[in-house]
PDB file of N, CA and C in Angstrom:
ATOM      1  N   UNK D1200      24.194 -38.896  19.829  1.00 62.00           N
ATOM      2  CA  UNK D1200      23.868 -37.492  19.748  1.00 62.00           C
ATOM      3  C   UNK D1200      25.115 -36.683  20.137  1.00 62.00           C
ATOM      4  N   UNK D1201      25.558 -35.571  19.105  1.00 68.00           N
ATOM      5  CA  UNK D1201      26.788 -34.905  19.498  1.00 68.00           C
ATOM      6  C   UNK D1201      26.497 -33.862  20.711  1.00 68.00           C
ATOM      7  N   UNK D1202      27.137 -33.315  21.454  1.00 72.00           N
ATOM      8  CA  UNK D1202      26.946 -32.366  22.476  1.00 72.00           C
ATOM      9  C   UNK D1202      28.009 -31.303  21.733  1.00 72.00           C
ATOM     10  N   UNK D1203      27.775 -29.987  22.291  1.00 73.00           N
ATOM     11  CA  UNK D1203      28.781 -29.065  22.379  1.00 73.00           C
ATOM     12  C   UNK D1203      29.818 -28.986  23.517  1.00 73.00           C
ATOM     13  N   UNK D1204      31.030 -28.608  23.521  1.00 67.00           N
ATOM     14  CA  UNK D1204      31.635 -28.405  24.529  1.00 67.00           C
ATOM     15  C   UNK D1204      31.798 -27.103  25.335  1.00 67.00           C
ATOM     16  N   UNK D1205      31.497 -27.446  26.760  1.00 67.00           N
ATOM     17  CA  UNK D1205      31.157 -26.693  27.561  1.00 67.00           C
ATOM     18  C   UNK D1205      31.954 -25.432  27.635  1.00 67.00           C
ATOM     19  N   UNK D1206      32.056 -24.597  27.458  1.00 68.00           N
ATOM     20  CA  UNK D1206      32.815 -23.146  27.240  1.00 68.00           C
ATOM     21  C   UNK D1206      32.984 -22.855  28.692  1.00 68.00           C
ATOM     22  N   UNK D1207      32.482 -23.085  30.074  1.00 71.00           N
ATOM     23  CA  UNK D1207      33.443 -23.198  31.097  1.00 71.00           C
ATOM     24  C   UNK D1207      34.669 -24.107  31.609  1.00 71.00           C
ATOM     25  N   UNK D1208      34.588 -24.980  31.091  1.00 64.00           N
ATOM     26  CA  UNK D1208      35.278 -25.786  31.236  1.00 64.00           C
ATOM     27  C   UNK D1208      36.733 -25.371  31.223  1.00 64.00           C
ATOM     28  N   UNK D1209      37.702 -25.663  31.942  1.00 63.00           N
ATOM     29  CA  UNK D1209      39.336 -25.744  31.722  1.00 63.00           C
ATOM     30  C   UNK D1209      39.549 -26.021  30.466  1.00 63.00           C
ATOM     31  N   UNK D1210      40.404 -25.440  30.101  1.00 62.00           N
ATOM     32  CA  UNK D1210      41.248 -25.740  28.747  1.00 62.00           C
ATOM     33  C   UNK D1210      42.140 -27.190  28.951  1.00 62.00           C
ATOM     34  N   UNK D1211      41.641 -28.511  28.191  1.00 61.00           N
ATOM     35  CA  UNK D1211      42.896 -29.154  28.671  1.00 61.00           C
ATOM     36  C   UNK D1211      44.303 -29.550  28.058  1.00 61.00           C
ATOM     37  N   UNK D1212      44.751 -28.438  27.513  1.00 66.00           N
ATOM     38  CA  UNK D1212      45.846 -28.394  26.899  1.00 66.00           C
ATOM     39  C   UNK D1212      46.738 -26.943  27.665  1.00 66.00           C
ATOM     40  N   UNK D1213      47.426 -27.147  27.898  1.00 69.00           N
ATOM     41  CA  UNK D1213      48.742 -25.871  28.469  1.00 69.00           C
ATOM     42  C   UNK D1213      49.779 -25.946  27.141  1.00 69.00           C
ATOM     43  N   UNK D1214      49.653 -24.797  26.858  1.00 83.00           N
ATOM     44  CA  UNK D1214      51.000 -24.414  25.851  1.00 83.00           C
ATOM     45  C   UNK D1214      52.120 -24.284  26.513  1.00 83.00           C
ATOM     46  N   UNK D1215      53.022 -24.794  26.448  1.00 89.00           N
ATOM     47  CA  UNK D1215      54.267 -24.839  27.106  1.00 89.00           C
ATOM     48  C   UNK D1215      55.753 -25.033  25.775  1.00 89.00           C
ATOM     49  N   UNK D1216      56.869 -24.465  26.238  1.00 92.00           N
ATOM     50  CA  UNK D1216      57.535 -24.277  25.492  1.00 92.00           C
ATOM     51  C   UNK D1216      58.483 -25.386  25.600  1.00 92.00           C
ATOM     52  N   UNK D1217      58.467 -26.518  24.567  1.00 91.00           N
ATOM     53  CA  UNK D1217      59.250 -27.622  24.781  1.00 91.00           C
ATOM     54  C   UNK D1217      60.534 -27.660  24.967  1.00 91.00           C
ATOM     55  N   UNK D1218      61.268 -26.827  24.541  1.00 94.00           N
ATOM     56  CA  UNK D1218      62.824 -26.654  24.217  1.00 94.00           C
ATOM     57  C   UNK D1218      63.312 -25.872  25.663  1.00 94.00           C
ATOM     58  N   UNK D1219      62.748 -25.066  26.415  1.00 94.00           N
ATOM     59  CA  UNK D1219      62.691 -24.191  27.561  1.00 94.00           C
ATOM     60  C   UNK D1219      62.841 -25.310  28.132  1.00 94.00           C
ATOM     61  N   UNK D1220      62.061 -26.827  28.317  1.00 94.00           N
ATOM     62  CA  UNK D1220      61.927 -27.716  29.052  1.00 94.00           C
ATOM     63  C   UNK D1220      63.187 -28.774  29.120  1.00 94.00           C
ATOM     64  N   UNK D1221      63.934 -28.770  27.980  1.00 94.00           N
ATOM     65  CA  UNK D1221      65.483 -29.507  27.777  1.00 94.00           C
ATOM     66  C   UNK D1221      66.386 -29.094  28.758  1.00 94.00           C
ATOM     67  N   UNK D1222      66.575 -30.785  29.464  1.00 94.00           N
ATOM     68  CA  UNK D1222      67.413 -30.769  30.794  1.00 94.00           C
ATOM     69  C   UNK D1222      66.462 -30.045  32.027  1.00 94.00           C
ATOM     70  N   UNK D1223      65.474 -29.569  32.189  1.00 95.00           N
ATOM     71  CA  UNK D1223      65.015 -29.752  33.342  1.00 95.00           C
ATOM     72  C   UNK D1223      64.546 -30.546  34.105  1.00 95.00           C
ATOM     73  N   UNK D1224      65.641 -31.096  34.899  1.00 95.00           N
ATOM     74  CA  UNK D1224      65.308 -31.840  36.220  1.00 95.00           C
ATOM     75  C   UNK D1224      63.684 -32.345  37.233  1.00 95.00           C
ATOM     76  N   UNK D1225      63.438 -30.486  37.361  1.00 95.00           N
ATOM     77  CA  UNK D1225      61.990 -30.377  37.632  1.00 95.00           C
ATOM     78  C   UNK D1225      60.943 -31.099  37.303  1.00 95.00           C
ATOM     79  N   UNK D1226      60.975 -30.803  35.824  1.00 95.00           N
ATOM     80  CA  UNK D1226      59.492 -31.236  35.436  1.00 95.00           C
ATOM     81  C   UNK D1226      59.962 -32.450  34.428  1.00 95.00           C
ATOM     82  N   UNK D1227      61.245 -33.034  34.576  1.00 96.00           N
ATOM     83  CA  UNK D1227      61.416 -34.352  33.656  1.00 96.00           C
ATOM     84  C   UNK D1227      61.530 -33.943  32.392  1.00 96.00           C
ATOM     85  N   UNK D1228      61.491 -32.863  32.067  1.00 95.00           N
ATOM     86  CA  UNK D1228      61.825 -32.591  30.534  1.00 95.00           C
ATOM     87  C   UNK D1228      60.419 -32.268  29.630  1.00 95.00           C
ATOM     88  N   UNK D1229      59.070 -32.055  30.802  1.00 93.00           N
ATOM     89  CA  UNK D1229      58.360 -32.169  29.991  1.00 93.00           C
ATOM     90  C   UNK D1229      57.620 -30.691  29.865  1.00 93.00           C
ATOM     91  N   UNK D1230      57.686 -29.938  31.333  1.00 94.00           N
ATOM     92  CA  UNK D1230      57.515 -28.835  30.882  1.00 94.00           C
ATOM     93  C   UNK D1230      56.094 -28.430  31.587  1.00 94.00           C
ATOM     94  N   UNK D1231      55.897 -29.543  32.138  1.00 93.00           N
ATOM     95  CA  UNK D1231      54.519 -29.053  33.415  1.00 93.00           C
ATOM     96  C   UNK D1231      54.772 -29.962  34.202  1.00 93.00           C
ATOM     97  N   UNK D1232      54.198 -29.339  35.497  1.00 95.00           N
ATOM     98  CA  UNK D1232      54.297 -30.178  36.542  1.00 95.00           C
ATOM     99  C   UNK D1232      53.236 -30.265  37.592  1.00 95.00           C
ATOM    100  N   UNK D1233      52.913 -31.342  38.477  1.00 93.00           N
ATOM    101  CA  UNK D1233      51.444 -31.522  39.032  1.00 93.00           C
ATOM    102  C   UNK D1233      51.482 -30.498  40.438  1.00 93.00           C
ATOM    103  N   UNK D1234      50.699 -29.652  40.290  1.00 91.00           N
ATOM    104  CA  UNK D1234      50.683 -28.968  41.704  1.00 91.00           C
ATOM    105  C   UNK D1234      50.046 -29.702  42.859  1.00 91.00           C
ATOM    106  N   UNK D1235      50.488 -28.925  44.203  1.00 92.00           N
ATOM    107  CA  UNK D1235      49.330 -29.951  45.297  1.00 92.00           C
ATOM    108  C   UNK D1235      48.098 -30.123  45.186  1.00 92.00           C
ATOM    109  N   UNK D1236      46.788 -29.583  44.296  1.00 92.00           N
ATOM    110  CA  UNK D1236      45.999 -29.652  44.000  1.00 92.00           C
ATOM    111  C   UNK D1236      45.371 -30.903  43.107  1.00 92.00           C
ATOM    112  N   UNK D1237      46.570 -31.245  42.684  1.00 91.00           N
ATOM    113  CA  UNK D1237      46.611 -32.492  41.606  1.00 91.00           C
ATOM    114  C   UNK D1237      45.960 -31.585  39.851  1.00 91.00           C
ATOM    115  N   UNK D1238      46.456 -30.291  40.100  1.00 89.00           N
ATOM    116  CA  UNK D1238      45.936 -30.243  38.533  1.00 89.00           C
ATOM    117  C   UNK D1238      47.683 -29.324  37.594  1.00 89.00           C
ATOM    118  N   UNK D1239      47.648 -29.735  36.673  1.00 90.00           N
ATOM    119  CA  UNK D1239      48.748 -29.804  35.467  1.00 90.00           C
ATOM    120  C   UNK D1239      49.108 -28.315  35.307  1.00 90.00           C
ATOM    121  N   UNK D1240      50.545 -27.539  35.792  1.00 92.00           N
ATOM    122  CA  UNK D1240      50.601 -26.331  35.456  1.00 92.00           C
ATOM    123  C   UNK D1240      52.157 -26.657  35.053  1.00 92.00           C
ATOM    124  N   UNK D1241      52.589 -25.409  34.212  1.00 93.00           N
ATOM    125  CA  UNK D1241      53.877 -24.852  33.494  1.00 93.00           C
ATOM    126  C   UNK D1241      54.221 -24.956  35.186  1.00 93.00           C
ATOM    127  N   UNK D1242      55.815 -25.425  34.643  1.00 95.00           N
ATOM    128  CA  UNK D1242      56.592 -25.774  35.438  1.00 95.00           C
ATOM    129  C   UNK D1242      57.175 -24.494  35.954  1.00 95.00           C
ATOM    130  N   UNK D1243      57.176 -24.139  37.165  1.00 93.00           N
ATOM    131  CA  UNK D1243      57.990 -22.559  37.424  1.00 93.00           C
ATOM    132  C   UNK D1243      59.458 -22.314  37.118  1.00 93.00           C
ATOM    133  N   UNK D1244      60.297 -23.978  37.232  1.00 94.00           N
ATOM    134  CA  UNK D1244      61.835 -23.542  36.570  1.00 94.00           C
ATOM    135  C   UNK D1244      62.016 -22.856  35.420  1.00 94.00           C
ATOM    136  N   UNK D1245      61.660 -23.912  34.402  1.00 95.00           N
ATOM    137  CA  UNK D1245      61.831 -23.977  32.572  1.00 95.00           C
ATOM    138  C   UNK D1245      60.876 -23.202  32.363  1.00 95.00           C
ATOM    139  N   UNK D1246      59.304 -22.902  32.489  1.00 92.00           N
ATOM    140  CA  UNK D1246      58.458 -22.117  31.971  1.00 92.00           C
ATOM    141  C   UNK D1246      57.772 -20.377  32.297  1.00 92.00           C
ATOM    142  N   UNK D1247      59.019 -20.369  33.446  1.00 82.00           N
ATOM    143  CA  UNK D1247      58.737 -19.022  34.263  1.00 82.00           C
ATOM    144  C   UNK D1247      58.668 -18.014  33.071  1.00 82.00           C
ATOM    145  N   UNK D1248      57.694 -17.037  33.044  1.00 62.00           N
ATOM    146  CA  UNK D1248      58.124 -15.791  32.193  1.00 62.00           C
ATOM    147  C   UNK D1248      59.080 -15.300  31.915  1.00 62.00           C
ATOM    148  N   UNK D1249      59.676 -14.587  31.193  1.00 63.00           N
ATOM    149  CA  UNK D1249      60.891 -13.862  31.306  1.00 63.00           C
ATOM    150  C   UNK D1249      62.421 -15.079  31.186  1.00 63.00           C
ATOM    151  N   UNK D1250      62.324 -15.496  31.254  1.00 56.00           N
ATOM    152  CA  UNK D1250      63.422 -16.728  31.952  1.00 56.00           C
ATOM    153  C   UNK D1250      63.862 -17.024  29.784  1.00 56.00           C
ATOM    154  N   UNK D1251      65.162 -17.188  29.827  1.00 52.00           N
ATOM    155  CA  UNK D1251      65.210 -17.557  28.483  1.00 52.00           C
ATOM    156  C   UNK D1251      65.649 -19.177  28.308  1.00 52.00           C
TER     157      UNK D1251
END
């Protein structure tokens, strides 16, 4: 039986800008990184707003 997916739920995909992420140290190149919480956010080096 199919279910719908829950519309509260977290999104589990983060858009992140891959090329922003080339050569960062931080997040390994990938462009998120695990907070103390243990959940997956844009890395603040490479993915900060504004930041080119």
């Amino acid at each position: 039986m199919a279910h719908e997916a829950d519309p509260t739920a977290p999104s589990p995909s983060l858009r992140v800008d891959i090329s922003r992420a080339r050569d960062c140290h931080d997040c390994g190149e990938w462009g998120t990184v695990i907070d103390t919480h243990g959940h997956d956010q844009p890395c603040p080096t490479c993915q900060h707003p504004g930041r080119s």
